[in-house]
Amino acid sequence: MSKPRIHILALGGTIATRPDTTGVMQMGLGADDLVAAVPLLTGIADIEAETVSRVGSHSLTFDQIHALATRIHALKVDGIVVTQGTDTLEETSFLLDLLLDLDIPVIVTAAMRNPALTSPDGPGNLLAAVRVATDPWVRAHAKALGVVAVMLDEVYAAVDVLKVHPTRLDAFASTQTGPLAALVEDRVVPLALPVRDAVIAARAKLGPRPSAARNTEYKPVALLSMVLDEPGGLIGALVRAPDRLGYGGAVIAAMGGGHVPERVVGGLVQLATVLPTVVSPRAGGGPMLRQTYGGPSSEIALRKAGLIWGGRLHPVKARILLDACLRAGLERPGIAELFDAFG
Ligand code: ASP
């Protein structure tokens, strides 16, 4: 029986580093090197390896991920594995999920421990990702699963997965929903299917994808975190000169169920008239309140004043979605409707 064809696209990251002459880790390994380090791979799949870039994921760009989606779309294979750095995996996987509507598994994986350390996790994560990509249940449910991340033998939905620790081996989690599947021995054990109505509705509104094309008015999204006694200076600067600062939208990482310090409310309300401004929970994602608290800085007042409610999306994911909206040329009402579906 022929083996599934799995295409590995390597972007860089810790999984692709090697020591330089001083012992410091530098980007260097390509897709072929990653595959060569895991001889078991060829027993479970026909592997194609492609090196896309050799960069840390902290330096990846939206344009690179849009181009990656275009490349993935053009491939005629049974499954895709993207290897990259861990720093932005929670963002890139969600962006790919918004851009791709495929019926083959698309998996993003990475490594926390570099290849020069004892027991690096890169080879194990790559093997696990390919096992997931070739698993019959995953292949049968690929469309329902959407893009997933595989880290440390667990499978996570792109919309939920978060990097929850900067250095630990078990750095990834889906704090809202838990993993979709676990790898045990060489088996994939299914645990759950994700609720994807909001992602599917968002895709439909964003228009045909993938396309690296962007609306000519497009400008990136600023992310501002609300903290104890925040004076609101950056909000004021955005209100006064969004063009000079170069932003076309804003995400406000709000406290608790969707609250901000009272002193920034005036600026925030003004900002919502200047730029599409999305409020999202800094507490790590999860549905926010809509109608519990009163007062000027409450969720009721902020929503009434035109702030867009980001639903359960973590602020970094809300920023990914708002960026996609701006690229697609959506305006405030369409953007608000799209975010509303996220709860
Ligand atoms: N800074 C690295 C990156 O994201 C970290 C990693 O890969 O784990 O590329």
PDB file of C-alpha atoms in Angstrom, residues 2-307:
ATOM      1  CA  SER A   2       1.366   3.425  -0.880  1.00  0.00           C
ATOM      2  CA  LYS A   3       2.261   5.723   1.968  1.00  0.00           C
ATOM      3  CA  PRO A   4       0.652   9.170   2.373  1.00  0.00           C
ATOM      4  CA  ARG A   5       2.620  12.025   0.799  1.00  0.00           C
ATOM      5  CA  ILE A   6       3.528  14.549   3.444  1.00  0.00           C
ATOM      6  CA  HIS A   7       5.131  17.858   2.473  1.00  0.00           C
ATOM      7  CA  ILE A   8       7.303  19.475   5.135  1.00  0.00           C
ATOM      8  CA  LEU A   9       7.855  23.232   4.881  1.00  0.00           C
ATOM      9  CA  ALA A  10      10.641  24.528   7.130  1.00  0.00           C
ATOM     10  CA  LEU A  11      10.608  28.210   8.120  1.00  0.00           C
ATOM     11  CA  GLY A  12      13.362  28.232  10.766  1.00  0.00           C
ATOM     12  CA  GLY A  13      13.147  28.573  14.545  1.00  0.00           C
ATOM     13  CA  THR A  14      14.887  26.730  17.349  1.00  0.00           C
ATOM     14  CA  ILE A  15      14.099  23.401  15.693  1.00  0.00           C
ATOM     15  CA  ALA A  16      16.361  24.509  12.807  1.00  0.00           C
ATOM     16  CA  THR A  17      19.275  25.974  14.763  1.00  0.00           C
ATOM     17  CA  ARG A  18      22.853  24.741  15.029  1.00  0.00           C
ATOM     18  CA  PRO A  19      25.780  25.946  17.145  1.00  0.00           C
ATOM     19  CA  ASP A  20      28.280  28.392  15.623  1.00  0.00           C
ATOM     20  CA  THR A  21      31.998  28.283  16.439  1.00  0.00           C
ATOM     21  CA  THR A  22      31.373  30.042  19.756  1.00  0.00           C
ATOM     22  CA  GLY A  23      28.689  27.567  20.763  1.00  0.00           C
ATOM     23  CA  VAL A  24      25.849  30.041  20.278  1.00  0.00           C
ATOM     24  CA  MET A  25      22.797  28.742  18.419  1.00  0.00           C
ATOM     25  CA  GLN A  26      22.186  30.240  14.972  1.00  0.00           C
ATOM     26  CA  MET A  27      19.546  29.571  12.343  1.00  0.00           C
ATOM     27  CA  GLY A  28      20.985  27.094   9.858  1.00  0.00           C
ATOM     28  CA  LEU A  29      19.194  23.775   9.356  1.00  0.00           C
ATOM     29  CA  GLY A  30      16.911  23.269   6.390  1.00  0.00           C
ATOM     30  CA  ALA A  31      14.020  20.886   5.841  1.00  0.00           C
ATOM     31  CA  ASP A  32      16.317  18.098   4.584  1.00  0.00           C
ATOM     32  CA  ASP A  33      18.376  18.260   7.798  1.00  0.00           C
ATOM     33  CA  LEU A  34      15.250  18.059   9.944  1.00  0.00           C
ATOM     34  CA  VAL A  35      14.025  15.021   8.016  1.00  0.00           C
ATOM     35  CA  ALA A  36      17.442  13.326   8.109  1.00  0.00           C
ATOM     36  CA  ALA A  37      17.444  13.558  11.909  1.00  0.00           C
ATOM     37  CA  VAL A  38      14.295  11.391  12.111  1.00  0.00           C
ATOM     38  CA  PRO A  39      14.884   8.163  10.127  1.00  0.00           C
ATOM     39  CA  LEU A  40      11.502   6.751  11.239  1.00  0.00           C
ATOM     40  CA  LEU A  41       9.702   9.340   9.087  1.00  0.00           C
ATOM     41  CA  THR A  42      10.302   7.521   5.831  1.00  0.00           C
ATOM     42  CA  GLY A  43       8.647   4.396   7.254  1.00  0.00           C
ATOM     43  CA  ILE A  44       5.322   6.153   7.768  1.00  0.00           C
ATOM     44  CA  ALA A  45       5.115   8.631   4.881  1.00  0.00           C
ATOM     45  CA  ASP A  46       6.589   9.637   1.534  1.00  0.00           C
ATOM     46  CA  ILE A  47       8.290  12.791   2.683  1.00  0.00           C
ATOM     47  CA  GLU A  48       8.914  15.894   0.565  1.00  0.00           C
ATOM     48  CA  ALA A  49      11.082  18.486   2.270  1.00  0.00           C
ATOM     49  CA  GLU A  50      11.156  22.178   1.347  1.00  0.00           C
ATOM     50  CA  THR A  51      13.118  24.929   3.051  1.00  0.00           C
ATOM     51  CA  VAL A  52      11.111  28.138   2.896  1.00  0.00           C
ATOM     52  CA  SER A  53      13.276  30.311   5.141  1.00  0.00           C
ATOM     53  CA  ARG A  54      15.752  30.124   8.006  1.00  0.00           C
ATOM     54  CA  VAL A  55      14.440  32.770  10.377  1.00  0.00           C
ATOM     55  CA  GLY A  56      13.376  32.960  13.993  1.00  0.00           C
ATOM     56  CA  SER A  57       9.605  33.061  14.189  1.00  0.00           C
ATOM     57  CA  HIS A  58       9.836  36.317  16.158  1.00  0.00           C
ATOM     58  CA  SER A  59      10.923  37.883  12.823  1.00  0.00           C
ATOM     59  CA  LEU A  60       8.317  36.304  10.532  1.00  0.00           C
ATOM     60  CA  THR A  61       5.970  38.676   8.718  1.00  0.00           C
ATOM     61  CA  PHE A  62       2.335  38.616   7.666  1.00  0.00           C
ATOM     62  CA  ASP A  63       3.472  38.651   4.032  1.00  0.00           C
ATOM     63  CA  GLN A  64       5.581  35.534   4.592  1.00  0.00           C
ATOM     64  CA  ILE A  65       2.657  33.637   6.115  1.00  0.00           C
ATOM     65  CA  HIS A  66       0.311  34.745   3.316  1.00  0.00           C
ATOM     66  CA  ALA A  67       2.918  33.528   0.802  1.00  0.00           C
ATOM     67  CA  LEU A  68       3.213  30.261   2.725  1.00  0.00           C
ATOM     68  CA  ALA A  69      -0.570  29.796   2.512  1.00  0.00           C
ATOM     69  CA  THR A  70      -0.406  30.351  -1.237  1.00  0.00           C
ATOM     70  CA  ARG A  71       2.369  27.762  -1.519  1.00  0.00           C
ATOM     71  CA  ILE A  72       0.448  25.235   0.616  1.00  0.00           C
ATOM     72  CA  HIS A  73      -2.639  25.754  -1.507  1.00  0.00           C
ATOM     73  CA  ALA A  74      -0.687  24.866  -4.657  1.00  0.00           C
ATOM     74  CA  LEU A  75       0.670  21.565  -3.282  1.00  0.00           C
ATOM     75  CA  LYS A  76      -0.973  18.304  -4.310  1.00  0.00           C
ATOM     76  CA  VAL A  77      -0.182  16.115  -1.315  1.00  0.00           C
ATOM     77  CA  ASP A  78      -1.934  14.210   1.480  1.00  0.00           C
ATOM     78  CA  GLY A  79      -0.761  16.387   4.335  1.00  0.00           C
ATOM     79  CA  ILE A  80       1.324  19.426   5.274  1.00  0.00           C
ATOM     80  CA  VAL A  81       3.706  19.918   8.172  1.00  0.00           C
ATOM     81  CA  VAL A  82       5.108  23.397   8.813  1.00  0.00           C
ATOM     82  CA  THR A  83       8.125  23.680  11.107  1.00  0.00           C
ATOM     83  CA  GLN A  84       8.944  27.052  12.623  1.00  0.00           C
ATOM     84  CA  GLY A  85       9.885  28.768  15.886  1.00  0.00           C
ATOM     85  CA  THR A  86       7.663  28.560  18.929  1.00  0.00           C
ATOM     86  CA  ASP A  87       7.470  32.309  19.604  1.00  0.00           C
ATOM     87  CA  THR A  88       4.715  33.091  17.118  1.00  0.00           C
ATOM     88  CA  LEU A  89       3.286  29.635  16.466  1.00  0.00           C
ATOM     89  CA  GLU A  90       0.048  30.641  18.222  1.00  0.00           C
ATOM     90  CA  GLU A  91      -0.316  33.502  15.697  1.00  0.00           C
ATOM     91  CA  THR A  92       0.900  31.914  12.457  1.00  0.00           C
ATOM     92  CA  SER A  93      -1.182  28.757  12.951  1.00  0.00           C
ATOM     93  CA  PHE A  94      -4.335  30.860  13.447  1.00  0.00           C
ATOM     94  CA  LEU A  95      -3.539  32.979  10.394  1.00  0.00           C
ATOM     95  CA  LEU A  96      -3.037  29.816   8.297  1.00  0.00           C
ATOM     96  CA  ASP A  97      -6.343  28.527   9.657  1.00  0.00           C
ATOM     97  CA  LEU A  98      -8.070  31.690   8.419  1.00  0.00           C
ATOM     98  CA  LEU A  99      -6.368  31.487   5.026  1.00  0.00           C
ATOM     99  CA  LEU A 100      -6.655  27.779   4.238  1.00  0.00           C
ATOM    100  CA  ASP A 101      -9.785  25.730   3.722  1.00  0.00           C
ATOM    101  CA  LEU A 102      -8.338  22.337   2.837  1.00  0.00           C
ATOM    102  CA  ASP A 103      -9.454  18.771   3.350  1.00  0.00           C
ATOM    103  CA  ILE A 104      -5.943  17.515   4.146  1.00  0.00           C
ATOM    104  CA  PRO A 105      -4.207  17.840   7.544  1.00  0.00           C
ATOM    105  CA  VAL A 106      -2.193  21.042   7.985  1.00  0.00           C
ATOM    106  CA  ILE A 107       0.024  20.866  11.046  1.00  0.00           C
ATOM    107  CA  VAL A 108       2.408  23.354  12.609  1.00  0.00           C
ATOM    108  CA  THR A 109       5.154  22.166  14.913  1.00  0.00           C
ATOM    109  CA  ALA A 110       8.339  23.509  16.508  1.00  0.00           C
ATOM    110  CA  ALA A 111      10.829  22.829  19.304  1.00  0.00           C
ATOM    111  CA  MET A 112      11.517  24.325  22.701  1.00  0.00           C
ATOM    112  CA  ARG A 113      14.914  22.671  23.193  1.00  0.00           C
ATOM    113  CA  ASN A 114      17.539  23.275  20.536  1.00  0.00           C
ATOM    114  CA  PRO A 115      19.374  20.424  18.752  1.00  0.00           C
ATOM    115  CA  ALA A 116      22.575  20.959  20.780  1.00  0.00           C
ATOM    116  CA  LEU A 117      20.860  20.232  24.091  1.00  0.00           C
ATOM    117  CA  THR A 118      20.389  16.827  25.652  1.00  0.00           C
ATOM    118  CA  SER A 119      16.987  15.475  24.595  1.00  0.00           C
ATOM    119  CA  PRO A 120      15.910  18.138  22.119  1.00  0.00           C
ATOM    120  CA  ASP A 121      12.199  17.926  21.357  1.00  0.00           C
ATOM    121  CA  GLY A 122      12.389  18.897  17.671  1.00  0.00           C
ATOM    122  CA  PRO A 123      12.820  15.376  16.215  1.00  0.00           C
ATOM    123  CA  GLY A 124      10.057  13.975  18.425  1.00  0.00           C
ATOM    124  CA  ASN A 125       7.698  16.812  17.554  1.00  0.00           C
ATOM    125  CA  LEU A 126       8.385  16.393  13.824  1.00  0.00           C
ATOM    126  CA  LEU A 127       7.747  12.652  14.047  1.00  0.00           C
ATOM    127  CA  ALA A 128       4.563  13.286  16.040  1.00  0.00           C
ATOM    128  CA  ALA A 129       3.393  15.886  13.500  1.00  0.00           C
ATOM    129  CA  VAL A 130       3.896  13.454  10.605  1.00  0.00           C
ATOM    130  CA  ARG A 131       2.153  10.676  12.555  1.00  0.00           C
ATOM    131  CA  VAL A 132      -0.798  13.031  13.119  1.00  0.00           C
ATOM    132  CA  ALA A 133      -0.796  14.037   9.438  1.00  0.00           C
ATOM    133  CA  THR A 134      -0.965  10.384   8.355  1.00  0.00           C
ATOM    134  CA  ASP A 135      -3.461   9.207  10.969  1.00  0.00           C
ATOM    135  CA  PRO A 136      -6.742   7.928   9.441  1.00  0.00           C
ATOM    136  CA  TRP A 137      -9.010   9.741  11.951  1.00  0.00           C
ATOM    137  CA  VAL A 138      -7.148  13.016  11.440  1.00  0.00           C
ATOM    138  CA  ARG A 139      -7.280  12.631   7.642  1.00  0.00           C
ATOM    139  CA  ALA A 140     -10.979  11.835   7.734  1.00  0.00           C
ATOM    140  CA  HIS A 141     -11.674  14.876   9.926  1.00  0.00           C
ATOM    141  CA  ALA A 142      -9.087  17.247   8.438  1.00  0.00           C
ATOM    142  CA  LYS A 143     -11.620  19.875   7.398  1.00  0.00           C
ATOM    143  CA  ALA A 144     -13.388  19.765  10.748  1.00  0.00           C
ATOM    144  CA  LEU A 145     -10.089  20.075  12.618  1.00  0.00           C
ATOM    145  CA  GLY A 146      -8.680  22.965  10.588  1.00  0.00           C
ATOM    146  CA  VAL A 147      -5.035  23.852  11.062  1.00  0.00           C
ATOM    147  CA  VAL A 148      -3.629  22.249  14.205  1.00  0.00           C
ATOM    148  CA  ALA A 149      -0.460  22.546  16.249  1.00  0.00           C
ATOM    149  CA  VAL A 150       1.352  19.449  17.460  1.00  0.00           C
ATOM    150  CA  MET A 151       3.627  19.944  20.433  1.00  0.00           C
ATOM    151  CA  LEU A 152       4.827  17.385  22.974  1.00  0.00           C
ATOM    152  CA  ASP A 153       2.466  14.672  21.760  1.00  0.00           C
ATOM    153  CA  GLU A 154      -0.680  16.777  21.924  1.00  0.00           C
ATOM    154  CA  VAL A 155      -2.786  18.217  19.118  1.00  0.00           C
ATOM    155  CA  TYR A 156      -4.261  21.712  19.547  1.00  0.00           C
ATOM    156  CA  ALA A 157      -6.722  23.779  17.514  1.00  0.00           C
ATOM    157  CA  ALA A 158      -5.032  26.820  15.960  1.00  0.00           C
ATOM    158  CA  VAL A 159      -7.713  29.193  17.259  1.00  0.00           C
ATOM    159  CA  ASP A 160      -7.013  28.148  20.852  1.00  0.00           C
ATOM    160  CA  VAL A 161      -3.374  27.144  21.107  1.00  0.00           C
ATOM    161  CA  LEU A 162      -1.181  29.419  23.213  1.00  0.00           C
ATOM    162  CA  LYS A 163       2.463  29.515  24.176  1.00  0.00           C
ATOM    163  CA  VAL A 164       2.051  29.585  27.954  1.00  0.00           C
ATOM    164  CA  HIS A 165       5.673  29.383  29.086  1.00  0.00           C
ATOM    165  CA  PRO A 166       8.842  30.945  27.628  1.00  0.00           C
ATOM    166  CA  THR A 167      11.242  28.038  28.209  1.00  0.00           C
ATOM    167  CA  ARG A 168       9.599  24.893  29.554  1.00  0.00           C
ATOM    168  CA  LEU A 169       9.274  21.819  27.366  1.00  0.00           C
ATOM    169  CA  ASP A 170       5.505  21.758  27.947  1.00  0.00           C
ATOM    170  CA  ALA A 171       5.128  25.331  26.772  1.00  0.00           C
ATOM    171  CA  PHE A 172       1.910  24.930  24.766  1.00  0.00           C
ATOM    172  CA  ALA A 173      -1.695  24.550  25.838  1.00  0.00           C
ATOM    173  CA  SER A 174      -5.229  25.217  24.743  1.00  0.00           C
ATOM    174  CA  THR A 175      -6.410  26.736  27.970  1.00  0.00           C
ATOM    175  CA  GLN A 176     -10.014  27.162  26.838  1.00  0.00           C
ATOM    176  CA  THR A 177     -10.702  23.778  25.292  1.00  0.00           C
ATOM    177  CA  GLY A 178      -7.845  21.357  25.947  1.00  0.00           C
ATOM    178  CA  PRO A 179      -6.172  19.217  23.276  1.00  0.00           C
ATOM    179  CA  LEU A 180      -8.054  17.671  20.346  1.00  0.00           C
ATOM    180  CA  ALA A 181      -6.004  14.483  20.386  1.00  0.00           C
ATOM    181  CA  ALA A 182      -3.072  12.845  22.117  1.00  0.00           C
ATOM    182  CA  LEU A 183      -0.282  10.707  20.723  1.00  0.00           C
ATOM    183  CA  VAL A 184       0.262   7.530  22.696  1.00  0.00           C
ATOM    184  CA  GLU A 185       2.891   5.030  21.539  1.00  0.00           C
ATOM    185  CA  ASP A 186       2.422   5.388  17.780  1.00  0.00           C
ATOM    186  CA  ARG A 187      -1.335   6.004  17.941  1.00  0.00           C
ATOM    187  CA  VAL A 188      -3.388   9.155  17.690  1.00  0.00           C
ATOM    188  CA  VAL A 189      -6.132   9.080  20.328  1.00  0.00           C
ATOM    189  CA  PRO A 190      -8.954  11.475  19.330  1.00  0.00           C
ATOM    190  CA  LEU A 191     -10.353  13.543  22.208  1.00  0.00           C
ATOM    191  CA  ALA A 192     -12.529  16.267  20.677  1.00  0.00           C
ATOM    192  CA  LEU A 193     -13.527  18.106  17.527  1.00  0.00           C
ATOM    193  CA  PRO A 194     -13.300  21.904  17.668  1.00  0.00           C
ATOM    194  CA  VAL A 195     -16.292  24.239  17.326  1.00  0.00           C
ATOM    195  CA  ARG A 196     -15.341  26.151  14.185  1.00  0.00           C
ATOM    196  CA  ASP A 197     -18.455  28.061  13.192  1.00  0.00           C
ATOM    197  CA  ALA A 198     -16.874  31.449  13.890  1.00  0.00           C
ATOM    198  CA  VAL A 199     -13.684  30.638  11.932  1.00  0.00           C
ATOM    199  CA  ILE A 200     -15.699  29.332   8.984  1.00  0.00           C
ATOM    200  CA  ALA A 201     -17.950  32.414   9.028  1.00  0.00           C
ATOM    201  CA  ALA A 202     -14.877  34.647   9.234  1.00  0.00           C
ATOM    202  CA  ARG A 203     -13.300  32.917   6.224  1.00  0.00           C
ATOM    203  CA  ALA A 204     -16.471  33.462   4.219  1.00  0.00           C
ATOM    204  CA  LYS A 205     -16.446  37.193   5.023  1.00  0.00           C
ATOM    205  CA  LEU A 206     -12.741  37.567   4.361  1.00  0.00           C
ATOM    206  CA  GLY A 207     -13.277  36.375   0.806  1.00  0.00           C
ATOM    207  CA  PRO A 208     -11.487  33.886  -1.414  1.00  0.00           C
ATOM    208  CA  ARG A 209      -8.167  32.795  -0.031  1.00  0.00           C
ATOM    209  CA  PRO A 210      -5.317  32.313  -0.106  1.00  0.00           C
ATOM    210  CA  SER A 211      -4.237  35.554  -1.600  1.00  0.00           C
ATOM    211  CA  ALA A 212      -1.222  37.607  -0.731  1.00  0.00           C
ATOM    212  CA  ALA A 213      -3.050  40.601  -2.178  1.00  0.00           C
ATOM    213  CA  ARG A 214      -4.038  43.317   0.209  1.00  0.00           C
ATOM    214  CA  ASN A 215      -6.325  46.247   0.133  1.00  0.00           C
ATOM    215  CA  THR A 216      -4.276  49.289  -0.909  1.00  0.00           C
ATOM    216  CA  GLU A 217      -5.390  51.181   2.209  1.00  0.00           C
ATOM    217  CA  TYR A 218      -4.057  48.389   4.434  1.00  0.00           C
ATOM    218  CA  LYS A 219      -2.082  49.341   7.535  1.00  0.00           C
ATOM    219  CA  PRO A 220      -1.116  47.026  10.414  1.00  0.00           C
ATOM    220  CA  VAL A 221      -2.842  46.644  13.781  1.00  0.00           C
ATOM    221  CA  ALA A 222      -1.516  48.039  17.070  1.00  0.00           C
ATOM    222  CA  LEU A 223      -1.861  45.963  20.244  1.00  0.00           C
ATOM    223  CA  LEU A 224      -2.092  47.904  23.509  1.00  0.00           C
ATOM    224  CA  SER A 225      -2.346  46.240  26.907  1.00  0.00           C
ATOM    225  CA  MET A 226      -4.394  47.808  29.687  1.00  0.00           C
ATOM    226  CA  VAL A 227      -2.624  47.701  33.049  1.00  0.00           C
ATOM    227  CA  LEU A 228      -3.004  49.110  36.555  1.00  0.00           C
ATOM    228  CA  ASP A 229      -3.185  52.914  36.418  1.00  0.00           C
ATOM    229  CA  GLU A 230      -2.500  53.059  32.655  1.00  0.00           C
ATOM    230  CA  PRO A 231      -2.423  56.765  31.728  1.00  0.00           C
ATOM    231  CA  GLY A 232      -3.503  56.241  28.106  1.00  0.00           C
ATOM    232  CA  GLY A 233      -0.705  58.197  26.395  1.00  0.00           C
ATOM    233  CA  LEU A 234      -0.361  55.701  23.556  1.00  0.00           C
ATOM    234  CA  ILE A 235      -4.105  55.679  22.994  1.00  0.00           C
ATOM    235  CA  GLY A 236      -3.981  59.484  22.730  1.00  0.00           C
ATOM    236  CA  ALA A 237      -1.097  59.308  20.267  1.00  0.00           C
ATOM    237  CA  LEU A 238      -3.049  56.872  18.096  1.00  0.00           C
ATOM    238  CA  VAL A 239      -6.117  59.109  18.154  1.00  0.00           C
ATOM    239  CA  ARG A 240      -4.077  62.151  17.116  1.00  0.00           C
ATOM    240  CA  ALA A 241      -1.938  60.595  14.412  1.00  0.00           C
ATOM    241  CA  PRO A 242      -2.890  57.074  13.344  1.00  0.00           C
ATOM    242  CA  ASP A 243      -1.443  57.689   9.866  1.00  0.00           C
ATOM    243  CA  ARG A 244       1.873  58.992  11.137  1.00  0.00           C
ATOM    244  CA  LEU A 245       2.159  56.031  13.501  1.00  0.00           C
ATOM    245  CA  GLY A 246       1.248  53.763  10.611  1.00  0.00           C
ATOM    246  CA  TYR A 247      -1.615  51.797  12.130  1.00  0.00           C
ATOM    247  CA  GLY A 248      -4.959  50.958  10.570  1.00  0.00           C
ATOM    248  CA  GLY A 249      -6.615  49.282  13.542  1.00  0.00           C
ATOM    249  CA  ALA A 250      -6.107  48.566  17.248  1.00  0.00           C
ATOM    250  CA  VAL A 251      -6.585  45.711  19.680  1.00  0.00           C
ATOM    251  CA  ILE A 252      -6.980  46.627  23.323  1.00  0.00           C
ATOM    252  CA  ALA A 253      -6.002  43.828  25.705  1.00  0.00           C
ATOM    253  CA  ALA A 254      -8.537  44.638  28.395  1.00  0.00           C
ATOM    254  CA  MET A 255      -8.718  43.618  32.010  1.00  0.00           C
ATOM    255  CA  GLY A 256     -11.038  40.879  33.243  1.00  0.00           C
ATOM    256  CA  GLY A 257     -14.334  40.564  31.430  1.00  0.00           C
ATOM    257  CA  GLY A 258     -13.636  43.611  29.213  1.00  0.00           C
ATOM    258  CA  HIS A 259     -12.706  46.540  31.436  1.00  0.00           C
ATOM    259  CA  VAL A 260     -10.199  49.389  31.210  1.00  0.00           C
ATOM    260  CA  PRO A 261      -9.031  52.069  33.681  1.00  0.00           C
ATOM    261  CA  GLU A 262     -11.597  54.849  33.825  1.00  0.00           C
ATOM    262  CA  ARG A 263      -8.998  57.465  32.924  1.00  0.00           C
ATOM    263  CA  VAL A 264      -8.466  55.981  29.416  1.00  0.00           C
ATOM    264  CA  VAL A 265     -12.146  55.668  28.510  1.00  0.00           C
ATOM    265  CA  GLY A 266     -12.376  59.082  26.787  1.00  0.00           C
ATOM    266  CA  GLY A 267      -9.362  58.301  24.606  1.00  0.00           C
ATOM    267  CA  LEU A 268     -10.581  54.831  23.820  1.00  0.00           C
ATOM    268  CA  VAL A 269     -14.009  56.032  22.761  1.00  0.00           C
ATOM    269  CA  GLN A 270     -12.328  58.564  20.463  1.00  0.00           C
ATOM    270  CA  LEU A 271     -10.022  55.866  19.126  1.00  0.00           C
ATOM    271  CA  ALA A 272     -13.036  53.754  18.173  1.00  0.00           C
ATOM    272  CA  THR A 273     -14.193  56.616  15.945  1.00  0.00           C
ATOM    273  CA  VAL A 274     -10.775  56.851  14.248  1.00  0.00           C
ATOM    274  CA  LEU A 275      -9.776  53.179  13.831  1.00  0.00           C
ATOM    275  CA  PRO A 276     -11.555  49.828  14.094  1.00  0.00           C
ATOM    276  CA  THR A 277     -10.753  49.041  17.726  1.00  0.00           C
ATOM    277  CA  VAL A 278     -11.239  45.550  19.132  1.00  0.00           C
ATOM    278  CA  VAL A 279     -11.367  44.761  22.842  1.00  0.00           C
ATOM    279  CA  SER A 280     -10.009  41.360  23.815  1.00  0.00           C
ATOM    280  CA  PRO A 281      -9.304  39.736  27.206  1.00  0.00           C
ATOM    281  CA  ARG A 282      -5.714  40.044  28.427  1.00  0.00           C
ATOM    282  CA  ALA A 283      -6.478  37.179  30.839  1.00  0.00           C
ATOM    283  CA  GLY A 284      -5.543  34.714  28.095  1.00  0.00           C
ATOM    284  CA  GLY A 285      -8.655  34.643  25.952  1.00  0.00           C
ATOM    285  CA  GLY A 286     -12.113  33.415  26.876  1.00  0.00           C
ATOM    286  CA  PRO A 287     -15.553  34.977  26.432  1.00  0.00           C
ATOM    287  CA  MET A 288     -15.916  38.473  27.886  1.00  0.00           C
ATOM    288  CA  LEU A 289     -18.895  39.998  29.649  1.00  0.00           C
ATOM    289  CA  ARG A 290     -21.508  41.962  27.708  1.00  0.00           C
ATOM    290  CA  GLN A 291     -24.123  43.155  30.147  1.00  0.00           C
ATOM    291  CA  THR A 292     -23.090  42.793  33.776  1.00  0.00           C
ATOM    292  CA  TYR A 293     -21.346  45.983  34.952  1.00  0.00           C
ATOM    293  CA  GLY A 294     -22.377  49.620  34.723  1.00  0.00           C
ATOM    294  CA  GLY A 295     -20.246  52.778  34.831  1.00  0.00           C
ATOM    295  CA  PRO A 296     -18.112  54.546  32.205  1.00  0.00           C
ATOM    296  CA  SER A 297     -15.385  51.882  31.936  1.00  0.00           C
ATOM    297  CA  SER A 298     -17.732  48.908  31.950  1.00  0.00           C
ATOM    298  CA  GLU A 299     -18.351  46.501  29.125  1.00  0.00           C
ATOM    299  CA  ILE A 300     -21.828  47.956  28.637  1.00  0.00           C
ATOM    300  CA  ALA A 301     -20.502  51.507  28.177  1.00  0.00           C
ATOM    301  CA  LEU A 302     -17.570  50.497  25.979  1.00  0.00           C
ATOM    302  CA  ARG A 303     -19.729  48.426  23.656  1.00  0.00           C
ATOM    303  CA  LYS A 304     -22.274  51.204  23.399  1.00  0.00           C
ATOM    304  CA  ALA A 305     -19.483  53.644  22.522  1.00  0.00           C
ATOM    305  CA  GLY A 306     -18.433  51.612  19.471  1.00  0.00           C
ATOM    306  CA  LEU A 307     -15.656  49.388  20.743  1.00  0.00           C
TER     307      LEU A 307
END
